[in-house]
Amino acid sequence: MPPRPVITRWGTWLEACSYYSENMEVIVQLIPNLPSESSALIIVREILESKRPQLEAQLICLSSNYKLLVEGISRLQQHMPLDESLDCLQKIEDSLKHEDGKMKLKTVLEKNAGLHELKAIKNAVTKGEAIPDCLRVSKWNSNEISAGMQALYCGM
């Protein structure tokens, strides 16, 4: 069965791109033999007839450039210590080669103030960096910072 992408979840769309890229030949053989005349099927037939090379190229591009993103998203959804999650996120950022993907991820991550705080705490604990002033006056008290430090190594 083909995957069913969820509009708000990047990984599901990228998984669908990989599926269709890997199974394009079977799909191309199957679609003309389907008896239905639904409007969706008519559109798919037209696209396959007129734009198949472009479609295949785009699917290959998406599945090859964003495969590590899909794997990283799956990994981030698992239970793991905070430092592993932050390392996984950094690997995702480093793995993106396509400029559009880099910019989209950067835009999303910049909006997450809590992520910046967690990265700063991790750097304070693992690299001995000073805790930034913005965290010293934030809502984090010493117990919460200690709990954050423990989460870096033990998970929750």
PDB file of C-alpha atoms in Angstrom, residues 17 27 31 54 91 114 133-134 151 154:
ATOM      1  CA  CYS A  17       8.200  10.632  -2.393  1.00  0.00           C
ATOM      2  CA  ILE A  27       2.522   2.709 -10.982  1.00  0.00           C
ATOM      3  CA  ILE A  31      -2.743   3.475 -13.702  1.00  0.00           C
ATOM      4  CA  GLN A  54       9.874  15.945 -14.592  1.00  0.00           C
ATOM      5  CA  LYS A  91      23.244  15.733  12.205  1.00  0.00           C
ATOM      6  CA  GLY A 114      13.272  26.510  24.118  1.00  0.00           C
ATOM      7  CA  ASP A 133      22.827  35.672  30.695  1.00  0.00           C
ATOM      8  CA  CYS A 134      19.548  35.135  28.877  1.00  0.00           C
ATOM      9  CA  ALA A 151      18.176  14.718  31.113  1.00  0.00           C
ATOM     10  CA  CYS A 154      19.930   9.870  31.414  1.00  0.00           C
TER      11      CYS A 154
END
